[in-house]
PDB file of C-alpha atoms and ligand atoms in Angstrom:
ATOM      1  CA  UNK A 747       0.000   0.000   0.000  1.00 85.00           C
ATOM      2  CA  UNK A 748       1.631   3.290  -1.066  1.00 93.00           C
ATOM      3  CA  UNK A 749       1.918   5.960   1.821  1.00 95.00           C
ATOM      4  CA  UNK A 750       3.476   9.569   1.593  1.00 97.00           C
ATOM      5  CA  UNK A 751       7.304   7.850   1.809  1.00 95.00           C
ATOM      6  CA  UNK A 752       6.765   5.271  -1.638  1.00 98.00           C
ATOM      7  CA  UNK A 753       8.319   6.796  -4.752  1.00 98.00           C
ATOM      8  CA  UNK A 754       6.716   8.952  -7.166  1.00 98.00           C
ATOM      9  CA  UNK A 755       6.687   7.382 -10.993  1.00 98.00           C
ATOM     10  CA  UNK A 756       7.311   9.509 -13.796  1.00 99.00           C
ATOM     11  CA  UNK A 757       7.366   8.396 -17.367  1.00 98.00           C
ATOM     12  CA  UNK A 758       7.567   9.632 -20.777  1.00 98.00           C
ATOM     13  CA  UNK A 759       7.837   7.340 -24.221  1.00 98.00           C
ATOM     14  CA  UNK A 760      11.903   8.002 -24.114  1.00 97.00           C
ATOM     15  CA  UNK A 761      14.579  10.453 -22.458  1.00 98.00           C
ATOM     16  CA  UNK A 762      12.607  13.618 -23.310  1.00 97.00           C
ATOM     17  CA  UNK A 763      10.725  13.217 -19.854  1.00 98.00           C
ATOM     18  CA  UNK A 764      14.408  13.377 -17.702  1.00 98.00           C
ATOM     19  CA  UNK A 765      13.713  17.455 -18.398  1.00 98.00           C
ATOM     20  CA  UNK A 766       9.959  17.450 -16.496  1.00 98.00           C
ATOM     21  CA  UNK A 767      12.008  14.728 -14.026  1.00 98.00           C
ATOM     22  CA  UNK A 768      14.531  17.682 -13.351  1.00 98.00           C
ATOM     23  CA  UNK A 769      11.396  20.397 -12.931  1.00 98.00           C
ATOM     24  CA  UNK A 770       9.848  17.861 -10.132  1.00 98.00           C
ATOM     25  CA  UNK A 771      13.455  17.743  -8.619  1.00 98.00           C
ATOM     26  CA  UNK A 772      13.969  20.913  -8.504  1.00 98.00           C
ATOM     27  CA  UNK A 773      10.624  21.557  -6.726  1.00 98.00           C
ATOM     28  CA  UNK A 774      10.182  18.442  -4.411  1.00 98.00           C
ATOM     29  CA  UNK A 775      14.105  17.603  -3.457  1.00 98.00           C
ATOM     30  CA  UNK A 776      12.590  15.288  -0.839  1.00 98.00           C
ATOM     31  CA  UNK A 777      10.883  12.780  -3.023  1.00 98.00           C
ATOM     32  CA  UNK A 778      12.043  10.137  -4.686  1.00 98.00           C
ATOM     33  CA  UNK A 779      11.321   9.538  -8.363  1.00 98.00           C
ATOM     34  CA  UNK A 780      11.121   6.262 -10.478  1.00 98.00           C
ATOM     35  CA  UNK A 781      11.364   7.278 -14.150  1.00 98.00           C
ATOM     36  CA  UNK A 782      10.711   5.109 -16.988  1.00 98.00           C
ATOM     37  CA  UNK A 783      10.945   5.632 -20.398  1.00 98.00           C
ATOM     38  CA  UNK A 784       9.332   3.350 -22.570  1.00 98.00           C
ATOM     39  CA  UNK A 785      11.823   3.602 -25.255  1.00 98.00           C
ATOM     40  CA  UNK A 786      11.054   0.266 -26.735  1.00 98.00           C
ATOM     41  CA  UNK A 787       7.752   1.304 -27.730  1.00 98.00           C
ATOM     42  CA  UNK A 788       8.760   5.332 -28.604  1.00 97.00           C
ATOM     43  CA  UNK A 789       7.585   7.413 -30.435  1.00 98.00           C
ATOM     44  CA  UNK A 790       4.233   7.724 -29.298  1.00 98.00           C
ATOM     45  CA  UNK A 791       3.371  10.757 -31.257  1.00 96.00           C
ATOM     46  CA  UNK A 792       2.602   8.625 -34.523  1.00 94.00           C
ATOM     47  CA  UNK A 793       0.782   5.770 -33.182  1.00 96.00           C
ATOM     48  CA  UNK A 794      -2.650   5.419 -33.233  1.00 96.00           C
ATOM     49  CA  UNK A 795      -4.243   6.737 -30.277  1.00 96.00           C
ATOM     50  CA  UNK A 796      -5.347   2.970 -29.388  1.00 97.00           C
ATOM     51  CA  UNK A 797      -1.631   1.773 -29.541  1.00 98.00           C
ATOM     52  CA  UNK A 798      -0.593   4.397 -27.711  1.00 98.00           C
ATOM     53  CA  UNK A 799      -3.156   3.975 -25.160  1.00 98.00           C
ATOM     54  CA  UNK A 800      -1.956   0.194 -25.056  1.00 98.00           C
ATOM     55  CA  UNK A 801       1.403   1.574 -24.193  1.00 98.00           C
ATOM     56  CA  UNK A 802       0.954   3.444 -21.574  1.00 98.00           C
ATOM     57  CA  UNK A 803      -1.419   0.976 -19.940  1.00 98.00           C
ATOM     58  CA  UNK A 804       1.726  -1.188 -19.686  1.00 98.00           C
ATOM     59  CA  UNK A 805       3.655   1.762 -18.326  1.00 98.00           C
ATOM     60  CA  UNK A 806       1.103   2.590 -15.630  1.00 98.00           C
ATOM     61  CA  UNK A 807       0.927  -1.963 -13.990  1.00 98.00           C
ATOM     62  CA  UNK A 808       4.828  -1.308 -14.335  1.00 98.00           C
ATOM     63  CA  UNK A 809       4.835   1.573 -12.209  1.00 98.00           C
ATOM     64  CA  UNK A 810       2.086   0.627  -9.781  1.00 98.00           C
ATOM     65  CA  UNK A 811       3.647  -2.532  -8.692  1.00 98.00           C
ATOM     66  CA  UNK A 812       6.260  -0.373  -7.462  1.00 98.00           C
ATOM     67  CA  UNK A 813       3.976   0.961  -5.045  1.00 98.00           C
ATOM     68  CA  UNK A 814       4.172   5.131  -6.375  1.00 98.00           C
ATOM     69  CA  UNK A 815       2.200   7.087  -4.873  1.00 98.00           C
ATOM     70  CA  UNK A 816       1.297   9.471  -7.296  1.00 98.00           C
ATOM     71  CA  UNK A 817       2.253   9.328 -11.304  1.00 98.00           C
ATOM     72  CA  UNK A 818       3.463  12.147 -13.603  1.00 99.00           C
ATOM     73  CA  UNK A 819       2.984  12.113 -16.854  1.00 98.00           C
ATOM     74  CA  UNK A 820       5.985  13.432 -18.314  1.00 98.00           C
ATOM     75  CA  UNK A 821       4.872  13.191 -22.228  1.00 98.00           C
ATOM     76  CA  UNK A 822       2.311  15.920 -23.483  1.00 98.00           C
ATOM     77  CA  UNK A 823       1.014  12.814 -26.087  1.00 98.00           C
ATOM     78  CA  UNK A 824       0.436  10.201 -23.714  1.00 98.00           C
ATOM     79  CA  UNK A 825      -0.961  12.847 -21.214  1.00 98.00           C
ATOM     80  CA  UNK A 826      -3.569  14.133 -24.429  1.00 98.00           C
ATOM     81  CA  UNK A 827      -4.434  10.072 -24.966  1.00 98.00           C
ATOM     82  CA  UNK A 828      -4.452   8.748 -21.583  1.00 98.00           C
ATOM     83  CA  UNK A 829      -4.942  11.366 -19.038  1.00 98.00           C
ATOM     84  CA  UNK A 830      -8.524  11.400 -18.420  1.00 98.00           C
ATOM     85  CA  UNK A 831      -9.011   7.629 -18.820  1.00 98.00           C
ATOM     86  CA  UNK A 832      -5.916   6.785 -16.228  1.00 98.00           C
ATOM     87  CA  UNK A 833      -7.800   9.424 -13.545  1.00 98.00           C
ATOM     88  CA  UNK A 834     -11.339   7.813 -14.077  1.00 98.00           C
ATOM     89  CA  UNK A 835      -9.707   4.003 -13.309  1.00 97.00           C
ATOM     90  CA  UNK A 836      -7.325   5.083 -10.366  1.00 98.00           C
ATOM     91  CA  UNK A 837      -7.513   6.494  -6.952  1.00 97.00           C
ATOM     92  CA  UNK A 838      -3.976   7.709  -6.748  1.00 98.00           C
ATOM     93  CA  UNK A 839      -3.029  11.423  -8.491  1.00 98.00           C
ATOM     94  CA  UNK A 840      -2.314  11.306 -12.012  1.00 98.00           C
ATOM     95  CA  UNK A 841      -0.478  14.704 -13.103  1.00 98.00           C
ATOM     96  CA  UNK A 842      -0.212  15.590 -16.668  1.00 98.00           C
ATOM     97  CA  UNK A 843       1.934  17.469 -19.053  1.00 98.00           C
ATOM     98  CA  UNK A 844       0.453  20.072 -21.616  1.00 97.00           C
ATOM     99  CA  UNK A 845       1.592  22.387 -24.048  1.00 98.00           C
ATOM    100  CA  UNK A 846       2.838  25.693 -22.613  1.00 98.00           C
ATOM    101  CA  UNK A 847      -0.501  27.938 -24.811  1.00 98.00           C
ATOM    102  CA  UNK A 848      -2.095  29.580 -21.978  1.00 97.00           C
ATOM    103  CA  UNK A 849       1.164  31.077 -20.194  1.00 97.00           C
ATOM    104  CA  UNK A 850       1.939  32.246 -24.105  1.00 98.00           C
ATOM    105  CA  UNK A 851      -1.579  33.582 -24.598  1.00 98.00           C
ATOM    106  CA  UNK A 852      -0.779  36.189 -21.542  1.00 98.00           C
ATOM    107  CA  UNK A 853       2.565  37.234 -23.389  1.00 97.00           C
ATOM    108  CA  UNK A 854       1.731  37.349 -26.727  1.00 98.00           C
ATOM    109  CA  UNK A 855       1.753  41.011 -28.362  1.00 97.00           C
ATOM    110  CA  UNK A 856      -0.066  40.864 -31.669  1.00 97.00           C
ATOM    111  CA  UNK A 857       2.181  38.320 -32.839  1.00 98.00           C
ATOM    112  CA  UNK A 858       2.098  34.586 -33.817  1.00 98.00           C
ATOM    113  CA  UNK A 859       2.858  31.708 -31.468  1.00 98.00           C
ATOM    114  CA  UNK A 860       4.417  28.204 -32.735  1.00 98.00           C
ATOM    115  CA  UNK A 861       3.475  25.240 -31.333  1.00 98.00           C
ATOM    116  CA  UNK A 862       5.456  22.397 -31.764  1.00 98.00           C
ATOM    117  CA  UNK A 863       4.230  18.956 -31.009  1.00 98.00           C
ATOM    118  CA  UNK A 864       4.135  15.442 -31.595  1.00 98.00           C
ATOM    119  CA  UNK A 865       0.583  14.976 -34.631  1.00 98.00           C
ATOM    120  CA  UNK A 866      -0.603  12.943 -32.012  1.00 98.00           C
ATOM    121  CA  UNK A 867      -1.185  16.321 -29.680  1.00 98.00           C
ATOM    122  CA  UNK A 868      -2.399  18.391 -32.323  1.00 98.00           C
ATOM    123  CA  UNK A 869      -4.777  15.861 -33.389  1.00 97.00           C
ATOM    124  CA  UNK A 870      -6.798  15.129 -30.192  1.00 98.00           C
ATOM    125  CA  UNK A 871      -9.619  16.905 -28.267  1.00 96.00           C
ATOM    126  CA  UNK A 872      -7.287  18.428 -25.389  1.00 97.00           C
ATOM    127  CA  UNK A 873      -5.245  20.277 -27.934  1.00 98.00           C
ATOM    128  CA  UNK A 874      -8.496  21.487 -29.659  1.00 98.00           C
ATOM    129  CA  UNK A 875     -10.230  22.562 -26.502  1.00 98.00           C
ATOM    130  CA  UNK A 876      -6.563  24.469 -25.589  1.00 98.00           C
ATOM    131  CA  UNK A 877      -6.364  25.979 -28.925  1.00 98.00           C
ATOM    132  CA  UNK A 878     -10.430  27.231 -28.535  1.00 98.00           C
ATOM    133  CA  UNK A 879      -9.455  29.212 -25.662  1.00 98.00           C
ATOM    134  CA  UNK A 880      -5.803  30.223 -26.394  1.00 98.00           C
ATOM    135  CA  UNK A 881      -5.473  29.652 -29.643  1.00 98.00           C
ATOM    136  CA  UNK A 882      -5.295  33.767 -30.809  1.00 98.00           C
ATOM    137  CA  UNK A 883      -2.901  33.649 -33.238  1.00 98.00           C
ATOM    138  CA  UNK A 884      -1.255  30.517 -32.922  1.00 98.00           C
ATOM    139  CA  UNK A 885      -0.050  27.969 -35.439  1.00 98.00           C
ATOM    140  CA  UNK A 886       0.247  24.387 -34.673  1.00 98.00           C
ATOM    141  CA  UNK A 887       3.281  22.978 -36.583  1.00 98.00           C
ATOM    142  CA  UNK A 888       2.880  19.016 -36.243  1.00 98.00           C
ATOM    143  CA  UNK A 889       6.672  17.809 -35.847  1.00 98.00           C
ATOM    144  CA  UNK A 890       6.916  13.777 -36.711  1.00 98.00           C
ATOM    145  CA  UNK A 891      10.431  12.117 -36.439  1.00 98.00           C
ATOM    146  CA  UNK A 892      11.657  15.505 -34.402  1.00 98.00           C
ATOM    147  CA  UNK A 893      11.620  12.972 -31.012  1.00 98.00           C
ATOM    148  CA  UNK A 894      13.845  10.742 -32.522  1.00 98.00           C
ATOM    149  CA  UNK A 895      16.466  13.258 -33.150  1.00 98.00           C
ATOM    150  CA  UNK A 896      16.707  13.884 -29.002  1.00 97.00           C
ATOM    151  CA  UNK A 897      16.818  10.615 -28.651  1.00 96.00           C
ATOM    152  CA  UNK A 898      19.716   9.947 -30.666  1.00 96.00           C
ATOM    153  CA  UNK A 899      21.284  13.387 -29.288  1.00 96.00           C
ATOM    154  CA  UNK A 900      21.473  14.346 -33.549  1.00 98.00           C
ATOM    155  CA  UNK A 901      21.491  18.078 -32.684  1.00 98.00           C
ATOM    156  CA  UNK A 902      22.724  18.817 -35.993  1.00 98.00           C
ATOM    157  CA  UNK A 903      20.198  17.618 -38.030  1.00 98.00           C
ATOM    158  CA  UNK A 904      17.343  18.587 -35.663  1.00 98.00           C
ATOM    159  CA  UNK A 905      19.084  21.813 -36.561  1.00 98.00           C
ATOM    160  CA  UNK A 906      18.024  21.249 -40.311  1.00 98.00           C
ATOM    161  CA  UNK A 907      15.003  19.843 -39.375  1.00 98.00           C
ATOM    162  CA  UNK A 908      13.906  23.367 -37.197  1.00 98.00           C
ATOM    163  CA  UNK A 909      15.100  25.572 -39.978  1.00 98.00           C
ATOM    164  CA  UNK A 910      13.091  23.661 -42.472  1.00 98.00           C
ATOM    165  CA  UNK A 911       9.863  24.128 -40.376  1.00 98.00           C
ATOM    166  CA  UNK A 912      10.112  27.955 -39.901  1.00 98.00           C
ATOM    167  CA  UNK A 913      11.283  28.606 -42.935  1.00 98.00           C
ATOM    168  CA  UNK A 914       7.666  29.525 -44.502  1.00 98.00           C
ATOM    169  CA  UNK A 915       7.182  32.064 -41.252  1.00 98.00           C
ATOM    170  CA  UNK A 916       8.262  35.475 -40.603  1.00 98.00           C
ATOM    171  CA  UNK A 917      10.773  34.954 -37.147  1.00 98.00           C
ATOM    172  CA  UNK A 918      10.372  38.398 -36.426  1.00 97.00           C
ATOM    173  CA  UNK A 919       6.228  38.435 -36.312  1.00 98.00           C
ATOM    174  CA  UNK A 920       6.742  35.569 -33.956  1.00 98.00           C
ATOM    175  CA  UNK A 921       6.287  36.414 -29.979  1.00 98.00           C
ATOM    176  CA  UNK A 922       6.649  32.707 -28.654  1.00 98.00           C
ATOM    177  CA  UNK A 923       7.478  29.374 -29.525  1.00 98.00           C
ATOM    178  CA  UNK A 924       5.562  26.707 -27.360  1.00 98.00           C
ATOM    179  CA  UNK A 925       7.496  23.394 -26.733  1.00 98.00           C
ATOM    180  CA  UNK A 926       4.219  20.742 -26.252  1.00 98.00           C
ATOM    181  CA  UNK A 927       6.562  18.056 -26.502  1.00 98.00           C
ATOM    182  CA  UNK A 928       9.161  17.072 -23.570  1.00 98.00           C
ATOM    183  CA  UNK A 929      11.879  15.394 -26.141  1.00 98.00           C
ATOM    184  CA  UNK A 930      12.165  19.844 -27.324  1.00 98.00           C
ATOM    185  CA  UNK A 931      12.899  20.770 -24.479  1.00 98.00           C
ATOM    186  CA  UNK A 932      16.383  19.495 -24.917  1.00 98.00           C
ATOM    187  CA  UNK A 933      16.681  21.610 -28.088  1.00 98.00           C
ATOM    188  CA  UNK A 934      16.745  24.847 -26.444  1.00 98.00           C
ATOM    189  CA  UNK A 935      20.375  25.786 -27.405  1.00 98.00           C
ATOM    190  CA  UNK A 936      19.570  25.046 -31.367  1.00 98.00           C
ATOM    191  CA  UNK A 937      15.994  27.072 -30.911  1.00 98.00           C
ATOM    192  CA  UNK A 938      18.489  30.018 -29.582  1.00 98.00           C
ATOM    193  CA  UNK A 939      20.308  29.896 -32.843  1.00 98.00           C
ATOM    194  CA  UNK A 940      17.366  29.900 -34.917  1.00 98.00           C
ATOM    195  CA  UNK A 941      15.365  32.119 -33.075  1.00 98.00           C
ATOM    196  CA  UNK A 942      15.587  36.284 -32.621  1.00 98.00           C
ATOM    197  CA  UNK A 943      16.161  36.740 -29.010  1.00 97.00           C
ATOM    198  CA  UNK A 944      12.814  38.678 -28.464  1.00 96.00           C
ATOM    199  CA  UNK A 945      10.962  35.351 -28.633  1.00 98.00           C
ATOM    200  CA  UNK A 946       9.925  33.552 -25.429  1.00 98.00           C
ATOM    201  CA  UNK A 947       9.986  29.361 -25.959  1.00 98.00           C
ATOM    202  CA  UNK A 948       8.379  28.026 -23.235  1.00 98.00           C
ATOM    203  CA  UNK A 949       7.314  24.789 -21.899  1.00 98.00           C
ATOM    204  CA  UNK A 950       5.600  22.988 -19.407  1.00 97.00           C
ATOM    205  CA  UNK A 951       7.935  21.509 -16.993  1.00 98.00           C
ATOM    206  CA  UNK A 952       7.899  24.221 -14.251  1.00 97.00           C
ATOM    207  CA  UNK A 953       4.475  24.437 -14.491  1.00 97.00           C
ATOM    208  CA  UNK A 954       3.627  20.468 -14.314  1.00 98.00           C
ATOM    209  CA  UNK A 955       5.958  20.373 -11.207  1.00 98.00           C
ATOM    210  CA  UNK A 956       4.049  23.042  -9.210  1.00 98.00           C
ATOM    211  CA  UNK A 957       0.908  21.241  -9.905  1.00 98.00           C
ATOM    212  CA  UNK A 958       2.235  18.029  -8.644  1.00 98.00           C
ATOM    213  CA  UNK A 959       3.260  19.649  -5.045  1.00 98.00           C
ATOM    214  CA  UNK A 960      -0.524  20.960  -4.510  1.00 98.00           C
ATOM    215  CA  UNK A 961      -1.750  18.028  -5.276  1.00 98.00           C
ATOM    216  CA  UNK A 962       0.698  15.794  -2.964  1.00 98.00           C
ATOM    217  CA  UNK A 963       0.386  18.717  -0.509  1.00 98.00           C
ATOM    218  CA  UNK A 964      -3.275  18.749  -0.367  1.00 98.00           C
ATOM    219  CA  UNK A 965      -3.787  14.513  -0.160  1.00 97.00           C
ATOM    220  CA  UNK A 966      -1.236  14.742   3.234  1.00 98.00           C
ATOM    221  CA  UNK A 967       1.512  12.579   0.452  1.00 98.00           C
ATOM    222  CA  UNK A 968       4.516  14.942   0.185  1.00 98.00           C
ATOM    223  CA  UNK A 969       7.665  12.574   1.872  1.00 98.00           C
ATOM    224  CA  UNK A 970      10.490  14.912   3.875  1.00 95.00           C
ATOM    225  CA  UNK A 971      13.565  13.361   2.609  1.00 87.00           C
ATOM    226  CA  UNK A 972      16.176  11.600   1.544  1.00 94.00           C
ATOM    227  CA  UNK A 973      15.059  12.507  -2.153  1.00 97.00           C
ATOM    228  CA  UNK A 974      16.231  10.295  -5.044  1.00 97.00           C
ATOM    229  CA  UNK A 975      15.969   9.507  -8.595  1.00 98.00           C
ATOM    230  CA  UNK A 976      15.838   5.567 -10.318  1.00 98.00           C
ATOM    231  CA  UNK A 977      16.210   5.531 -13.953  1.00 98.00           C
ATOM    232  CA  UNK A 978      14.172   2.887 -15.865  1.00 98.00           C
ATOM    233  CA  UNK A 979      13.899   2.279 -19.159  1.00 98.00           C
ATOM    234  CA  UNK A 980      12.100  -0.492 -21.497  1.00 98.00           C
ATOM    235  CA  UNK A 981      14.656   0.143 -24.095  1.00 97.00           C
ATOM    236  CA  UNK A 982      18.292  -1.192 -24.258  1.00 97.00           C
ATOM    237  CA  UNK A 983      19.556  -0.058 -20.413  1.00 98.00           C
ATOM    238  CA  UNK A 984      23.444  -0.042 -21.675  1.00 98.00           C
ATOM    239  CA  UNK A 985      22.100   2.375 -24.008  1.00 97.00           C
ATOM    240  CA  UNK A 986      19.562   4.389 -22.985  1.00 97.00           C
ATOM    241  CA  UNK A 987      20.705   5.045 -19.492  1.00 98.00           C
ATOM    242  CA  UNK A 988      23.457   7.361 -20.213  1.00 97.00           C
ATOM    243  CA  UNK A 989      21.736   9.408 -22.199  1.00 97.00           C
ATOM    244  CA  UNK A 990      19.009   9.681 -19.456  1.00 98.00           C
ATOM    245  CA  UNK A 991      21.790  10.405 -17.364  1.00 97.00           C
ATOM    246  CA  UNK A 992      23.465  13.398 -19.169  1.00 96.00           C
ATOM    247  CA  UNK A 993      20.523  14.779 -20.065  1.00 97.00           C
ATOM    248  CA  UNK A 994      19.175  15.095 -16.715  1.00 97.00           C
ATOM    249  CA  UNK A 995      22.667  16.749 -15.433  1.00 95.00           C
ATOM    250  CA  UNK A 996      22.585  19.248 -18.680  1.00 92.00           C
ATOM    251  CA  UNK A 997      18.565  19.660 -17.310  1.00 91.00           C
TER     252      UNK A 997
HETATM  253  N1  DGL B 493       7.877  13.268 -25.290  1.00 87.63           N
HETATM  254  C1  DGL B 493       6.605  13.078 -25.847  1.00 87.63           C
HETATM  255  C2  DGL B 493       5.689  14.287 -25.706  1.00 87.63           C
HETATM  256  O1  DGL B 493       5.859  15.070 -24.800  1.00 87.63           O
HETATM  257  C3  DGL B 493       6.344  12.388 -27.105  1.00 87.63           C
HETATM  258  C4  DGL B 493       7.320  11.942 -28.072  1.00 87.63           C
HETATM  259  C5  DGL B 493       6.759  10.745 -28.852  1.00 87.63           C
HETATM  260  O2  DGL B 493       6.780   9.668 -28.301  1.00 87.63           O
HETATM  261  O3  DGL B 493       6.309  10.924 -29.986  1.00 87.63           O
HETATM  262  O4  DGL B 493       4.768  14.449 -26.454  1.00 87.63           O
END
């Protein structure tokens, strides 16, 4: 039975979570964290929704029969896919990942706002009912294959790739670029290159972090220490691990 001292599980469909896992470090010290990446089955973004679905359901009996008291979605897809379904089936708290629209709604000054995301994100109804609200001006930009690029730590060609996609916009009509994927976040420094330095690229990993102390706060769950992280992945380990690994120091 999980009690305010078990570990919190995190997972994401690959390494691109380690930057949320850094966030919820950063924020909770005292916890400890089990993250998995489900590398194996990445990416999620291009799946069908029922695949992906099938996925994380694996995930989710691999992290529960380690006794977490809480999970974190650390993957904006599987959060769009699964979130609501996971919350309706299980007691504990389920926290979520979305793309960054709102806090780039507030900023925006006229301009557009990019959103890049897996077509997965785009596609489904949370995305939609974001883009409803806070969609003034925004332009979705759908960015298959981008994931695998992190993964592989090819900053060179997702260099190409980026340059490619804005190419048909106007950088300097552009307030903010939205990362609604966690695998971007890792492509900050090549966004900087691309990017004039008046635009704002945010994400969601500060903001998922906060929301996962209120909710452990108000359930009586948050732990006091000794804080930790395990690093799991359904991948190659000899692999995958380091990468995890220097990613989350770089985070
Ligand atoms: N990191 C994931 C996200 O935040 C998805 C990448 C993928 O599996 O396609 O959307």
């Amino acid at each position: 039975m999980a009690d305010r001292f078990s570990a919190i599980g995190v997972f994401d469909s690959g390494v691109g979570g380690v930057g949320t896992l850094a966030a919820l470090r950063r924020e909770l010290p005292e916890e400890r964290f089990i993250f998995y990446g489900d590398t194996a089955n990445a990416p999620y973004g291009t799946k069908s929704r029922e695949e992906c679905m099938a996925c994380v359901q694996r995930v989710m009996d691999h992290l529960l029969a380690q006794d977490v008291k809480a999970v974190v979605i650390a993957c904006n897809t599987a959060t769009a896919v699964a979130a609501a379904e996971l919350r309706a089936r299980y007691e504990l708290p389920i926290i979520g990942i979305e793309p960054a629209l709102k806090p780039a709604h507030e900023l925006r000054r006229g301009g557009s706002i990019l959103v890049l995301a897996t077509p997965m994100t785009l596609r489904l109804e949370k995305f939609r009912a974001l883009y409803e609200r806070y969609g003034e001006g925004a332009i979705p930009l759908p960015c298959p294959g981008l994931m695998e690029l992190v993964e592989q730590e090819a900053y060179g060609q997702a260099k190409r790739y980026l340059t490619e996609l804005f190419a048909p916009y106007d950088l300097t009509q552009v307030d903010a670029v939205v990362l609604g994927c966690t695998h971007y976040v890792f492509l900050r420094p090549v966004l900087a290159e691309l990017l004039p330095p008046n635009v704002q690229v945010l994400d969601g990993n500060e903001g998922t972090a906060r929301q996962l102390k209120r909710v452990l706060a108000a359930r009586e769950l948050l732990a006091d220490g000794p804080g930790g992280v395990t690093l799991e992945t359904s991948g190659d380990a000899d692999a995958v691990i380091p990468v995890m690994a220097r990613l989350l120091r770089r985070a």
